Amino acid sequence: MYNGFLLHNVVSPERLPIFEEINKTLNIRVFFCKKEYTSRQTVSNILSDYSFEYTLGDDISLPVGENNPLIINWDLLGHLLVNSYDYYIACENPPIALNILTLCFASKLTSTPLICWTGEVPQSNFYSNWKRNPYKNILVKSYRKITHKTASSHIAYGQRTKNHLLDQEQLDPGSIFTGTQVVKSPDTESLKSKNKLKKEYDFSNQ
């Protein structure tokens, strides 16, 4: 049995090293909602350098407005009900909002603690684009409210995210821990060097 279940949107090379570090201590299974590459074989080659176990979800994309469709994995709930975990970790991301709500439901149903790992900051252009779409805006507000209420604790990417969770979301300070979203690697250093992405993601603790 794996100790933890971690839900993530795509197979992102810049995030894989930190999943590997987490796995050394906590023994996790990572569920990727959507594969970033063209074939499962390509993804398997990318993940072959890592020891953590993973599942590539069977995804369906739901077009809601322009760009960034909603992703839903029809096999996620079944996986959560069949397999037992000590805790769930939700890597917060609007396109997988429906999957995160599924994780919240499973958390309540199985009394499994949920941890919300988030880099939510108001300066993000990505989130702003979603908020301009009325349907996505309602979904984002709703799923975040439910996620924050369900989660027993939150991991903030950095201090800016923590401040946002305290000031705007008004969460319990004792439930928020400042962490990181990446560990140093060529991929992450390249990511941090892009000015646009510096505004999109909270690297203030790195």
PDB file of C-alpha atoms in Angstrom:
ATOM      1  CA  MET A   1       0.000   0.000   0.000  1.00  0.00           C
ATOM      2  CA  TYR A   2       1.159   3.529  -0.747  1.00  0.00           C
ATOM      3  CA  ASN A   3       1.077   6.059   2.060  1.00  0.00           C
ATOM      4  CA  GLY A   4      -0.099   8.975  -0.042  1.00  0.00           C
ATOM      5  CA  PHE A   5      -1.973   9.803  -3.226  1.00  0.00           C
ATOM      6  CA  LEU A   6      -0.939  12.907  -5.152  1.00  0.00           C
ATOM      7  CA  LEU A   7      -3.152  14.367  -7.885  1.00  0.00           C
ATOM      8  CA  HIS A   8      -1.364  16.412 -10.555  1.00  0.00           C
ATOM      9  CA  ASN A   9      -2.532  17.834 -13.857  1.00  0.00           C
ATOM     10  CA  VAL A  10       0.160  16.763 -16.382  1.00  0.00           C
ATOM     11  CA  VAL A  11       3.528  15.016 -16.587  1.00  0.00           C
ATOM     12  CA  SER A  12       5.713  18.116 -16.174  1.00  0.00           C
ATOM     13  CA  PRO A  13       9.501  17.510 -16.202  1.00  0.00           C
ATOM     14  CA  GLU A  14      10.076  20.461 -13.860  1.00  0.00           C
ATOM     15  CA  ARG A  15       7.833  18.923 -11.194  1.00  0.00           C
ATOM     16  CA  LEU A  16       9.061  15.329 -11.327  1.00  0.00           C
ATOM     17  CA  PRO A  17      12.212  15.861  -9.200  1.00  0.00           C
ATOM     18  CA  ILE A  18      10.205  17.142  -6.237  1.00  0.00           C
ATOM     19  CA  PHE A  19       7.808  14.193  -6.497  1.00  0.00           C
ATOM     20  CA  GLU A  20      10.883  11.964  -6.330  1.00  0.00           C
ATOM     21  CA  GLU A  21      12.083  13.743  -3.181  1.00  0.00           C
ATOM     22  CA  ILE A  22       8.654  13.417  -1.553  1.00  0.00           C
ATOM     23  CA  ASN A  23       8.540   9.736  -2.430  1.00  0.00           C
ATOM     24  CA  LYS A  24      11.832   9.066  -0.620  1.00  0.00           C
ATOM     25  CA  THR A  25      10.117   9.885   2.655  1.00  0.00           C
ATOM     26  CA  LEU A  26       6.399   9.436   2.147  1.00  0.00           C
ATOM     27  CA  ASN A  27       5.988   6.700  -0.479  1.00  0.00           C
ATOM     28  CA  ILE A  28       3.443   8.227  -2.857  1.00  0.00           C
ATOM     29  CA  ARG A  29       1.534   7.313  -5.986  1.00  0.00           C
ATOM     30  CA  VAL A  30       1.161  10.205  -8.419  1.00  0.00           C
ATOM     31  CA  PHE A  31      -1.985  10.315 -10.546  1.00  0.00           C
ATOM     32  CA  PHE A  32      -1.418  12.384 -13.693  1.00  0.00           C
ATOM     33  CA  CYS A  33      -4.714  13.649 -15.064  1.00  0.00           C
ATOM     34  CA  LYS A  34      -3.444  14.301 -18.570  1.00  0.00           C
ATOM     35  CA  LYS A  35      -0.315  13.268 -20.405  1.00  0.00           C
ATOM     36  CA  GLU A  36       1.641  16.210 -21.794  1.00  0.00           C
ATOM     37  CA  TYR A  37       3.209  14.254 -24.605  1.00  0.00           C
ATOM     38  CA  THR A  38       2.009  12.446 -27.695  1.00  0.00           C
ATOM     39  CA  SER A  39       2.111   8.850 -26.498  1.00  0.00           C
ATOM     40  CA  ARG A  40       2.160   6.823 -23.318  1.00  0.00           C
ATOM     41  CA  GLN A  41       5.463   5.299 -24.417  1.00  0.00           C
ATOM     42  CA  THR A  42       7.074   8.742 -24.502  1.00  0.00           C
ATOM     43  CA  VAL A  43       5.710   9.510 -21.053  1.00  0.00           C
ATOM     44  CA  SER A  44       6.956   6.154 -19.777  1.00  0.00           C
ATOM     45  CA  ASN A  45      10.448   6.973 -21.042  1.00  0.00           C
ATOM     46  CA  ILE A  46      10.396  10.315 -19.244  1.00  0.00           C
ATOM     47  CA  LEU A  47       9.232   8.731 -15.999  1.00  0.00           C
ATOM     48  CA  SER A  48      11.648   5.800 -16.175  1.00  0.00           C
ATOM     49  CA  ASP A  49      14.302   7.802 -14.296  1.00  0.00           C
ATOM     50  CA  TYR A  50      12.058   8.127 -11.235  1.00  0.00           C
ATOM     51  CA  SER A  51      11.178   5.606  -8.564  1.00  0.00           C
ATOM     52  CA  PHE A  52       7.734   6.838  -7.512  1.00  0.00           C
ATOM     53  CA  GLU A  53       4.732   4.899  -8.721  1.00  0.00           C
ATOM     54  CA  TYR A  54       2.314   6.652 -11.034  1.00  0.00           C
ATOM     55  CA  THR A  55      -0.950   6.284 -12.877  1.00  0.00           C
ATOM     56  CA  LEU A  56      -1.783   7.946 -16.198  1.00  0.00           C
ATOM     57  CA  GLY A  57      -5.461   8.747 -15.989  1.00  0.00           C
ATOM     58  CA  ASP A  58      -7.929   8.163 -18.787  1.00  0.00           C
ATOM     59  CA  ASP A  59      -8.937  11.734 -19.469  1.00  0.00           C
ATOM     60  CA  ILE A  60     -11.790  13.465 -21.205  1.00  0.00           C
ATOM     61  CA  SER A  61     -11.474  17.138 -22.171  1.00  0.00           C
ATOM     62  CA  LEU A  62     -14.598  19.241 -21.774  1.00  0.00           C
ATOM     63  CA  PRO A  63     -14.561  22.477 -23.825  1.00  0.00           C
ATOM     64  CA  VAL A  64     -15.741  25.364 -21.681  1.00  0.00           C
ATOM     65  CA  GLY A  65     -14.997  28.688 -23.329  1.00  0.00           C
ATOM     66  CA  GLU A  66     -11.703  29.303 -25.113  1.00  0.00           C
ATOM     67  CA  ASN A  67      -8.481  27.413 -24.377  1.00  0.00           C
ATOM     68  CA  ASN A  68      -7.631  25.345 -21.295  1.00  0.00           C
ATOM     69  CA  PRO A  69     -10.490  22.802 -21.404  1.00  0.00           C
ATOM     70  CA  LEU A  70     -11.656  21.116 -18.250  1.00  0.00           C
ATOM     71  CA  ILE A  71     -10.094  17.717 -17.700  1.00  0.00           C
ATOM     72  CA  ILE A  72     -12.019  14.911 -16.060  1.00  0.00           C
ATOM     73  CA  ASN A  73     -10.771  11.388 -15.403  1.00  0.00           C
ATOM     74  CA  TRP A  74     -13.581   8.867 -15.368  1.00  0.00           C
ATOM     75  CA  ASP A  75     -11.323   6.294 -13.662  1.00  0.00           C
ATOM     76  CA  LEU A  76     -10.249   8.514 -10.733  1.00  0.00           C
ATOM     77  CA  LEU A  77     -13.073   7.830  -8.283  1.00  0.00           C
ATOM     78  CA  GLY A  78     -12.880   4.088  -8.837  1.00  0.00           C
ATOM     79  CA  HIS A  79      -9.152   4.157  -8.155  1.00  0.00           C
ATOM     80  CA  LEU A  80      -9.665   6.064  -4.908  1.00  0.00           C
ATOM     81  CA  LEU A  81     -12.381   3.693  -3.700  1.00  0.00           C
ATOM     82  CA  VAL A  82     -10.455   0.527  -4.547  1.00  0.00           C
ATOM     83  CA  ASN A  83      -7.125   1.676  -3.099  1.00  0.00           C
ATOM     84  CA  SER A  84      -6.502   2.779   0.471  1.00  0.00           C
ATOM     85  CA  TYR A  85      -4.287   5.778   1.286  1.00  0.00           C
ATOM     86  CA  ASP A  86      -3.309   7.563   4.469  1.00  0.00           C
ATOM     87  CA  TYR A  87      -3.804  10.997   2.902  1.00  0.00           C
ATOM     88  CA  TYR A  88      -4.538  12.769  -0.370  1.00  0.00           C
ATOM     89  CA  ILE A  89      -2.562  15.657  -1.870  1.00  0.00           C
ATOM     90  CA  ALA A  90      -4.273  17.882  -4.437  1.00  0.00           C
ATOM     91  CA  CYS A  91      -1.952  19.980  -6.604  1.00  0.00           C
ATOM     92  CA  GLU A  92      -4.359  22.834  -7.171  1.00  0.00           C
ATOM     93  CA  ASN A  93      -4.975  23.726 -10.826  1.00  0.00           C
ATOM     94  CA  PRO A  94      -8.221  25.065 -12.387  1.00  0.00           C
ATOM     95  CA  PRO A  95      -8.352  22.750 -15.460  1.00  0.00           C
ATOM     96  CA  ILE A  96      -8.579  19.732 -13.130  1.00  0.00           C
ATOM     97  CA  ALA A  97     -11.189  21.346 -10.872  1.00  0.00           C
ATOM     98  CA  LEU A  98     -13.655  18.492 -11.358  1.00  0.00           C
ATOM     99  CA  ASN A  99     -10.999  15.952 -10.413  1.00  0.00           C
ATOM    100  CA  ILE A 100     -10.115  17.923  -7.305  1.00  0.00           C
ATOM    101  CA  LEU A 101     -13.790  17.964  -6.342  1.00  0.00           C
ATOM    102  CA  THR A 102     -13.775  14.185  -6.819  1.00  0.00           C
ATOM    103  CA  LEU A 103     -10.810  14.012  -4.451  1.00  0.00           C
ATOM    104  CA  CYS A 104     -12.708  16.150  -1.922  1.00  0.00           C
ATOM    105  CA  PHE A 105     -15.674  13.773  -2.178  1.00  0.00           C
ATOM    106  CA  ALA A 106     -13.436  10.731  -1.658  1.00  0.00           C
ATOM    107  CA  SER A 107     -11.773  12.471   1.289  1.00  0.00           C
ATOM    108  CA  LYS A 108     -15.148  12.938   2.985  1.00  0.00           C
ATOM    109  CA  LEU A 109     -16.401   9.482   2.056  1.00  0.00           C
ATOM    110  CA  THR A 110     -13.321   7.626   3.305  1.00  0.00           C
ATOM    111  CA  SER A 111     -12.297  10.039   6.096  1.00  0.00           C
ATOM    112  CA  THR A 112      -8.911  10.451   4.410  1.00  0.00           C
ATOM    113  CA  PRO A 113      -7.161  13.762   5.171  1.00  0.00           C
ATOM    114  CA  LEU A 114      -6.736  16.100   2.211  1.00  0.00           C
ATOM    115  CA  ILE A 115      -3.761  18.431   1.722  1.00  0.00           C
ATOM    116  CA  CYS A 116      -4.089  21.294  -0.768  1.00  0.00           C
ATOM    117  CA  TRP A 117      -0.802  22.165  -2.475  1.00  0.00           C
ATOM    118  CA  THR A 118      -1.294  25.522  -4.151  1.00  0.00           C
ATOM    119  CA  GLY A 119       0.476  28.422  -5.820  1.00  0.00           C
ATOM    120  CA  GLU A 120      -2.661  30.519  -6.120  1.00  0.00           C
ATOM    121  CA  VAL A 121      -1.738  34.203  -6.469  1.00  0.00           C
ATOM    122  CA  PRO A 122      -3.960  37.028  -7.760  1.00  0.00           C
ATOM    123  CA  GLN A 123      -1.249  38.227 -10.186  1.00  0.00           C
ATOM    124  CA  SER A 124      -1.488  35.075 -12.290  1.00  0.00           C
ATOM    125  CA  ASN A 125      -2.563  35.804 -15.859  1.00  0.00           C
ATOM    126  CA  PHE A 126      -3.693  32.199 -16.172  1.00  0.00           C
ATOM    127  CA  TYR A 127      -6.219  32.528 -13.368  1.00  0.00           C
ATOM    128  CA  SER A 128      -7.276  35.970 -14.653  1.00  0.00           C
ATOM    129  CA  ASN A 129      -8.127  34.449 -18.034  1.00  0.00           C
ATOM    130  CA  TRP A 130     -10.325  31.886 -16.321  1.00  0.00           C
ATOM    131  CA  LYS A 131     -12.050  34.548 -14.255  1.00  0.00           C
ATOM    132  CA  ARG A 132     -13.035  36.438 -17.409  1.00  0.00           C
ATOM    133  CA  ASN A 133     -15.103  33.436 -18.487  1.00  0.00           C
ATOM    134  CA  PRO A 134     -18.306  33.494 -16.364  1.00  0.00           C
ATOM    135  CA  TYR A 135     -18.708  29.706 -16.315  1.00  0.00           C
ATOM    136  CA  LYS A 136     -15.086  29.045 -15.413  1.00  0.00           C
ATOM    137  CA  ASN A 137     -15.133  31.849 -12.862  1.00  0.00           C
ATOM    138  CA  ILE A 138     -18.062  30.242 -11.031  1.00  0.00           C
ATOM    139  CA  LEU A 139     -16.349  26.858 -11.180  1.00  0.00           C
ATOM    140  CA  VAL A 140     -13.037  28.208  -9.874  1.00  0.00           C
ATOM    141  CA  LYS A 141     -14.660  30.029  -6.963  1.00  0.00           C
ATOM    142  CA  SER A 142     -16.830  27.019  -6.097  1.00  0.00           C
ATOM    143  CA  TYR A 143     -14.156  24.327  -6.240  1.00  0.00           C
ATOM    144  CA  ARG A 144     -11.647  26.432  -4.330  1.00  0.00           C
ATOM    145  CA  LYS A 145     -14.170  27.150  -1.597  1.00  0.00           C
ATOM    146  CA  ILE A 146     -14.965  23.442  -1.283  1.00  0.00           C
ATOM    147  CA  THR A 147     -11.281  22.444  -1.456  1.00  0.00           C
ATOM    148  CA  HIS A 148     -10.207  24.935   1.201  1.00  0.00           C
ATOM    149  CA  LYS A 149     -13.044  23.796   3.449  1.00  0.00           C
ATOM    150  CA  THR A 150     -12.253  20.111   2.956  1.00  0.00           C
ATOM    151  CA  ALA A 151      -8.467  20.342   3.289  1.00  0.00           C
ATOM    152  CA  SER A 152      -7.007  19.863   6.739  1.00  0.00           C
ATOM    153  CA  SER A 153      -3.844  21.707   5.720  1.00  0.00           C
ATOM    154  CA  HIS A 154      -2.367  23.726   2.874  1.00  0.00           C
ATOM    155  CA  ILE A 155       1.109  23.871   1.356  1.00  0.00           C
ATOM    156  CA  ALA A 156       1.813  27.267  -0.215  1.00  0.00           C
ATOM    157  CA  TYR A 157       4.441  27.503  -2.950  1.00  0.00           C
ATOM    158  CA  GLY A 158       5.886  30.599  -1.263  1.00  0.00           C
ATOM    159  CA  GLN A 159       5.188  33.608   0.907  1.00  0.00           C
ATOM    160  CA  ARG A 160       3.043  35.412  -1.686  1.00  0.00           C
ATOM    161  CA  THR A 161       0.708  32.439  -1.865  1.00  0.00           C
ATOM    162  CA  LYS A 162       0.588  32.162   1.911  1.00  0.00           C
ATOM    163  CA  ASN A 163      -0.314  35.853   2.208  1.00  0.00           C
ATOM    164  CA  HIS A 164      -3.073  35.376  -0.350  1.00  0.00           C
ATOM    165  CA  LEU A 165      -4.508  32.394   1.510  1.00  0.00           C
ATOM    166  CA  LEU A 166      -4.480  34.357   4.755  1.00  0.00           C
ATOM    167  CA  ASP A 167      -5.753  37.708   3.474  1.00  0.00           C
ATOM    168  CA  GLN A 168      -8.112  36.749   0.661  1.00  0.00           C
ATOM    169  CA  GLU A 169      -9.203  33.205   1.522  1.00  0.00           C
ATOM    170  CA  GLN A 170      -9.056  33.882   5.289  1.00  0.00           C
ATOM    171  CA  LEU A 171      -7.754  30.434   6.131  1.00  0.00           C
ATOM    172  CA  ASP A 172      -6.529  29.358   9.544  1.00  0.00           C
ATOM    173  CA  PRO A 173      -2.839  30.383   9.832  1.00  0.00           C
ATOM    174  CA  GLY A 174      -2.118  27.123  11.626  1.00  0.00           C
ATOM    175  CA  SER A 175      -3.219  25.119   8.598  1.00  0.00           C
ATOM    176  CA  ILE A 176      -0.828  26.788   6.122  1.00  0.00           C
ATOM    177  CA  PHE A 177       2.757  25.677   5.620  1.00  0.00           C
ATOM    178  CA  THR A 178       5.154  27.465   3.298  1.00  0.00           C
ATOM    179  CA  GLY A 179       6.936  25.036   1.013  1.00  0.00           C
ATOM    180  CA  THR A 180       8.017  24.951  -2.588  1.00  0.00           C
ATOM    181  CA  GLN A 181       6.831  23.576  -5.916  1.00  0.00           C
ATOM    182  CA  VAL A 182      10.161  22.530  -7.395  1.00  0.00           C
ATOM    183  CA  VAL A 183      13.678  21.453  -6.463  1.00  0.00           C
ATOM    184  CA  LYS A 184      16.713  22.803  -8.282  1.00  0.00           C
ATOM    185  CA  SER A 185      17.337  21.225 -11.667  1.00  0.00           C
ATOM    186  CA  PRO A 186      18.119  22.517 -15.187  1.00  0.00           C
ATOM    187  CA  ASP A 187      14.407  22.446 -15.995  1.00  0.00           C
ATOM    188  CA  THR A 188      13.338  24.464 -12.974  1.00  0.00           C
ATOM    189  CA  GLU A 189      16.109  27.032 -13.277  1.00  0.00           C
ATOM    190  CA  SER A 190      15.070  27.586 -16.894  1.00  0.00           C
ATOM    191  CA  LEU A 191      11.453  27.942 -15.793  1.00  0.00           C
ATOM    192  CA  LYS A 192      12.300  30.505 -13.128  1.00  0.00           C
ATOM    193  CA  SER A 193      14.343  32.578 -15.560  1.00  0.00           C
ATOM    194  CA  LYS A 194      11.337  33.391 -17.733  1.00  0.00           C
ATOM    195  CA  ASN A 195       9.900  36.729 -16.644  1.00  0.00           C
ATOM    196  CA  LYS A 196       6.366  35.786 -17.647  1.00  0.00           C
ATOM    197  CA  LEU A 197       6.404  32.640 -15.553  1.00  0.00           C
ATOM    198  CA  LYS A 198       7.889  34.496 -12.589  1.00  0.00           C
ATOM    199  CA  LYS A 199       4.602  36.408 -12.462  1.00  0.00           C
ATOM    200  CA  GLU A 200       2.521  33.281 -12.964  1.00  0.00           C
ATOM    201  CA  TYR A 201       4.083  31.145 -10.240  1.00  0.00           C
ATOM    202  CA  ASP A 202       5.169  31.886  -6.723  1.00  0.00           C
ATOM    203  CA  PHE A 203       8.940  31.294  -6.526  1.00  0.00           C
ATOM    204  CA  SER A 204       9.325  33.578  -3.501  1.00  0.00           C
ATOM    205  CA  ASN A 205      10.420  30.723  -1.266  1.00  0.00           C
ATOM    206  CA  GLN A 206      13.044  29.322  -3.633  1.00  0.00           C
TER     207      GLN A 206
END
